[in-house]
PDB file of N, CA and C in Angstrom:
ATOM      1  N   GLY A 204      32.979 -60.868 -33.275  1.00  0.00           N
ATOM      2  CA  GLY A 204      33.113 -60.824 -34.677  1.00  0.00           C
ATOM      3  C   GLY A 204      33.054 -59.512 -35.152  1.00  0.00           C
ATOM      4  N   THR A 205      32.333 -59.164 -36.381  1.00  0.00           N
ATOM      5  CA  THR A 205      33.141 -57.869 -37.542  1.00  0.00           C
ATOM      6  C   THR A 205      32.014 -57.202 -36.660  1.00  0.00           C
ATOM      7  N   GLY A 206      30.925 -57.773 -36.072  1.00  0.00           N
ATOM      8  CA  GLY A 206      30.657 -56.557 -36.123  1.00  0.00           C
ATOM      9  C   GLY A 206      30.673 -55.450 -34.974  1.00  0.00           C
ATOM     10  N   SER A 207      31.552 -56.106 -34.406  1.00  0.00           N
ATOM     11  CA  SER A 207      32.085 -55.672 -33.163  1.00  0.00           C
ATOM     12  C   SER A 207      32.943 -54.548 -33.728  1.00  0.00           C
ATOM     13  N   SER A 208      34.054 -55.560 -34.735  1.00  0.00           N
ATOM     14  CA  SER A 208      35.112 -53.988 -35.192  1.00  0.00           C
ATOM     15  C   SER A 208      34.766 -53.073 -35.270  1.00  0.00           C
ATOM     16  N   THR A 209      33.243 -53.056 -36.148  1.00  0.00           N
ATOM     17  CA  THR A 209      33.115 -52.606 -37.446  1.00  0.00           C
ATOM     18  C   THR A 209      32.649 -50.875 -35.812  1.00  0.00           C
ATOM     19  N   ARG A 210      31.784 -51.787 -35.047  1.00  0.00           N
ATOM     20  CA  ARG A 210      31.616 -50.564 -33.835  1.00  0.00           C
ATOM     21  C   ARG A 210      32.233 -49.344 -33.235  1.00  0.00           C
ATOM     22  N   LEU A 211      33.376 -51.165 -32.875  1.00  0.00           N
ATOM     23  CA  LEU A 211      35.003 -49.351 -32.739  1.00  0.00           C
ATOM     24  C   LEU A 211      35.300 -48.648 -33.396  1.00  0.00           C
ATOM     25  N   HIS A 212      35.419 -48.964 -34.529  1.00  0.00           N
ATOM     26  CA  HIS A 212      35.765 -48.470 -35.338  1.00  0.00           C
ATOM     27  C   HIS A 212      34.865 -46.906 -35.726  1.00  0.00           C
ATOM     28  N   ARG A 213      33.769 -46.900 -35.531  1.00  0.00           N
ATOM     29  CA  ARG A 213      32.608 -46.423 -35.797  1.00  0.00           C
ATOM     30  C   ARG A 213      32.607 -45.241 -34.503  1.00  0.00           C
ATOM     31  N   HIS A 214      32.780 -45.700 -33.221  1.00  0.00           N
ATOM     32  CA  HIS A 214      33.095 -44.812 -32.583  1.00  0.00           C
ATOM     33  C   HIS A 214      33.891 -44.235 -31.847  1.00  0.00           C
ATOM     34  N   ARG A 215      35.078 -43.829 -33.121  1.00  0.00           N
ATOM     35  CA  ARG A 215      37.271 -44.027 -32.179  1.00  0.00           C
ATOM     36  C   ARG A 215      35.939 -42.700 -32.814  1.00  0.00           C
ATOM     37  N   PRO A 216      36.824 -41.682 -31.144  1.00  0.00           N
ATOM     38  CA  PRO A 216      37.114 -39.802 -31.502  1.00  0.00           C
ATOM     39  C   PRO A 216      37.434 -39.883 -32.207  1.00  0.00           C
ATOM     40  N   HIS A 217      37.577 -38.863 -33.070  1.00  0.00           N
ATOM     41  CA  HIS A 217      37.811 -37.646 -34.143  1.00  0.00           C
ATOM     42  C   HIS A 217      37.810 -36.541 -33.099  1.00  0.00           C
ATOM     43  N   PRO A 218      39.503 -35.435 -33.859  1.00  0.00           N
ATOM     44  CA  PRO A 218      39.083 -33.622 -33.414  1.00  0.00           C
ATOM     45  C   PRO A 218      38.341 -33.857 -32.664  1.00  0.00           C
ATOM     46  N   PRO A 219      38.254 -32.177 -32.661  1.00  0.00           N
ATOM     47  CA  PRO A 219      37.310 -31.215 -32.937  1.00  0.00           C
ATOM     48  C   PRO A 219      37.363 -30.663 -34.442  1.00  0.00           C
ATOM     49  N   PRO A 220      36.642 -30.040 -34.909  1.00  0.00           N
ATOM     50  CA  PRO A 220      36.728 -29.100 -36.408  1.00  0.00           C
ATOM     51  C   PRO A 220      37.365 -27.985 -36.663  1.00  0.00           C
ATOM     52  N   ILE A 221      38.724 -27.736 -37.015  1.00  0.00           N
ATOM     53  CA  ILE A 221      39.298 -26.812 -36.363  1.00  0.00           C
ATOM     54  C   ILE A 221      38.579 -24.975 -37.304  1.00  0.00           C
ATOM     55  N   PRO A 222      38.841 -24.379 -35.885  1.00  0.00           N
ATOM     56  CA  PRO A 222      37.495 -22.753 -36.422  1.00  0.00           C
ATOM     57  C   PRO A 222      38.658 -22.636 -37.169  1.00  0.00           C
ATOM     58  N   SER A 223      37.407 -21.572 -38.381  1.00  0.00           N
ATOM     59  CA  SER A 223      38.309 -21.133 -38.949  1.00  0.00           C
ATOM     60  C   SER A 223      39.110 -19.919 -39.084  1.00  0.00           C
ATOM     61  N   ILE A 224      39.277 -19.403 -37.893  1.00  0.00           N
ATOM     62  CA  ILE A 224      40.301 -17.843 -37.766  1.00  0.00           C
ATOM     63  C   ILE A 224      40.683 -17.825 -36.183  1.00  0.00           C
ATOM     64  N   HIS A 225      42.006 -18.662 -36.477  1.00  0.00           N
ATOM     65  CA  HIS A 225      42.424 -18.670 -35.246  1.00  0.00           C
ATOM     66  C   HIS A 225      43.189 -16.788 -34.491  1.00  0.00           C
ATOM     67  N   PRO A 226      42.848 -17.355 -32.917  1.00  0.00           N
ATOM     68  CA  PRO A 226      44.012 -16.262 -31.984  1.00  0.00           C
ATOM     69  C   PRO A 226      45.176 -15.579 -32.678  1.00  0.00           C
ATOM     70  N   TRP A 227      45.833 -16.816 -33.112  1.00  0.00           N
ATOM     71  CA  TRP A 227      47.128 -16.105 -33.229  1.00  0.00           C
ATOM     72  C   TRP A 227      47.222 -15.803 -35.155  1.00  0.00           C
ATOM     73  N   THR A 228      45.993 -15.780 -35.689  1.00  0.00           N
ATOM     74  CA  THR A 228      45.566 -15.793 -37.193  1.00  0.00           C
ATOM     75  C   THR A 228      45.828 -14.232 -37.500  1.00  0.00           C
ATOM     76  N   ILE A 229      45.154 -13.934 -36.499  1.00  0.00           N
ATOM     77  CA  ILE A 229      44.258 -12.076 -36.353  1.00  0.00           C
ATOM     78  C   ILE A 229      45.576 -11.541 -35.341  1.00  0.00           C
ATOM     79  N   GLY A 230      46.318 -12.150 -34.749  1.00  0.00           N
ATOM     80  CA  GLY A 230      47.494 -12.006 -33.823  1.00  0.00           C
ATOM     81  C   GLY A 230      48.102 -11.552 -32.092  1.00  0.00           C
ATOM     82  N   SER A 231      48.505 -12.220 -31.688  1.00  0.00           N
ATOM     83  CA  SER A 231      49.034 -12.215 -30.399  1.00  0.00           C
ATOM     84  C   SER A 231      49.078 -10.734 -30.187  1.00  0.00           C
ATOM     85  N   PRO A 232      48.413 -11.212 -28.620  1.00  0.00           N
ATOM     86  CA  PRO A 232      48.111  -9.890 -27.505  1.00  0.00           C
ATOM     87  C   PRO A 232      49.061  -8.956 -27.315  1.00  0.00           C
ATOM     88  N   THR A 233      50.727  -9.151 -27.890  1.00  0.00           N
ATOM     89  CA  THR A 233      51.690  -8.767 -27.783  1.00  0.00           C
ATOM     90  C   THR A 233      51.419  -7.477 -29.003  1.00  0.00           C
ATOM     91  N   ARG A 234      52.339  -8.384 -30.323  1.00  0.00           N
ATOM     92  CA  ARG A 234      51.591  -8.302 -31.291  1.00  0.00           C
ATOM     93  C   ARG A 234      50.818  -6.813 -30.825  1.00  0.00           C
ATOM     94  N   LEU A 235      49.456  -7.154 -31.085  1.00  0.00           N
ATOM     95  CA  LEU A 235      48.639  -5.847 -30.280  1.00  0.00           C
ATOM     96  C   LEU A 235      48.790  -4.486 -30.382  1.00  0.00           C
ATOM     97  N   ALA A 236      49.374  -4.871 -29.112  1.00  0.00           N
ATOM     98  CA  ALA A 236      49.672  -4.103 -28.050  1.00  0.00           C
ATOM     99  C   ALA A 236      51.359  -2.952 -29.048  1.00  0.00           C
ATOM    100  N   GLN A 237      51.552  -3.817 -29.879  1.00  0.00           N
ATOM    101  CA  GLN A 237      53.025  -3.137 -30.588  1.00  0.00           C
ATOM    102  C   GLN A 237      52.576  -2.774 -31.749  1.00  0.00           C
ATOM    103  N   LEU A 238      50.785  -2.895 -32.346  1.00  0.00           N
ATOM    104  CA  LEU A 238      50.535  -2.271 -32.825  1.00  0.00           C
ATOM    105  C   LEU A 238      49.690  -0.726 -32.722  1.00  0.00           C
ATOM    106  N   ALA A 239      49.670  -1.427 -31.429  1.00  0.00           N
ATOM    107  CA  ALA A 239      48.413   0.345 -30.432  1.00  0.00           C
ATOM    108  C   ALA A 239      49.063   1.339 -30.397  1.00  0.00           C
ATOM    109  N   LEU A 240      50.355   0.911 -29.616  1.00  0.00           N
ATOM    110  CA  LEU A 240      51.709   2.302 -29.017  1.00  0.00           C
ATOM    111  C   LEU A 240      51.813   2.609 -30.936  1.00  0.00           C
ATOM    112  N   SER A 241      52.115   2.031 -31.835  1.00  0.00           N
ATOM    113  CA  SER A 241      52.574   2.057 -33.110  1.00  0.00           C
ATOM    114  C   SER A 241      52.160   3.487 -33.837  1.00  0.00           C
ATOM    115  N   LEU A 242      50.656   2.668 -34.101  1.00  0.00           N
ATOM    116  CA  LEU A 242      49.701   3.756 -33.898  1.00  0.00           C
ATOM    117  C   LEU A 242      49.535   5.147 -32.700  1.00  0.00           C
ATOM    118  N   SER A 243      49.209   4.659 -31.628  1.00  0.00           N
ATOM    119  CA  SER A 243      49.878   6.102 -31.207  1.00  0.00           C
ATOM    120  C   SER A 243      50.989   6.909 -31.326  1.00  0.00           C
ATOM    121  N   SER A 244      52.223   6.591 -31.138  1.00  0.00           N
ATOM    122  CA  SER A 244      52.427   7.873 -31.586  1.00  0.00           C
ATOM    123  C   SER A 244      52.997   8.013 -32.758  1.00  0.00           C
ATOM    124  N   GLU A 245      52.328   7.492 -33.774  1.00  0.00           N
ATOM    125  CA  GLU A 245      52.186   8.351 -34.982  1.00  0.00           C
ATOM    126  C   GLU A 245      51.653   8.630 -35.235  1.00  0.00           C
ATOM    127  N   SER A 246      50.136   9.078 -34.702  1.00  0.00           N
ATOM    128  CA  SER A 246      49.111  10.307 -34.583  1.00  0.00           C
ATOM    129  C   SER A 246      49.879  10.441 -33.638  1.00  0.00           C
ATOM    130  N   GLN A 247      50.711  11.109 -32.477  1.00  0.00           N
ATOM    131  CA  GLN A 247      51.698  12.437 -31.747  1.00  0.00           C
ATOM    132  C   GLN A 247      52.543  12.531 -32.638  1.00  0.00           C
TER     133      GLN A 247
END
């Protein structure tokens, strides 16, 4: 029947909401390490 088809569409799995801030948006650990090294070298 039409009711079963609509029910299947209603229960269709949808992707989870994407967070506004991604870890890679801020910078990967390697990039953060490079930034820390550059800052430390500048201070010295």
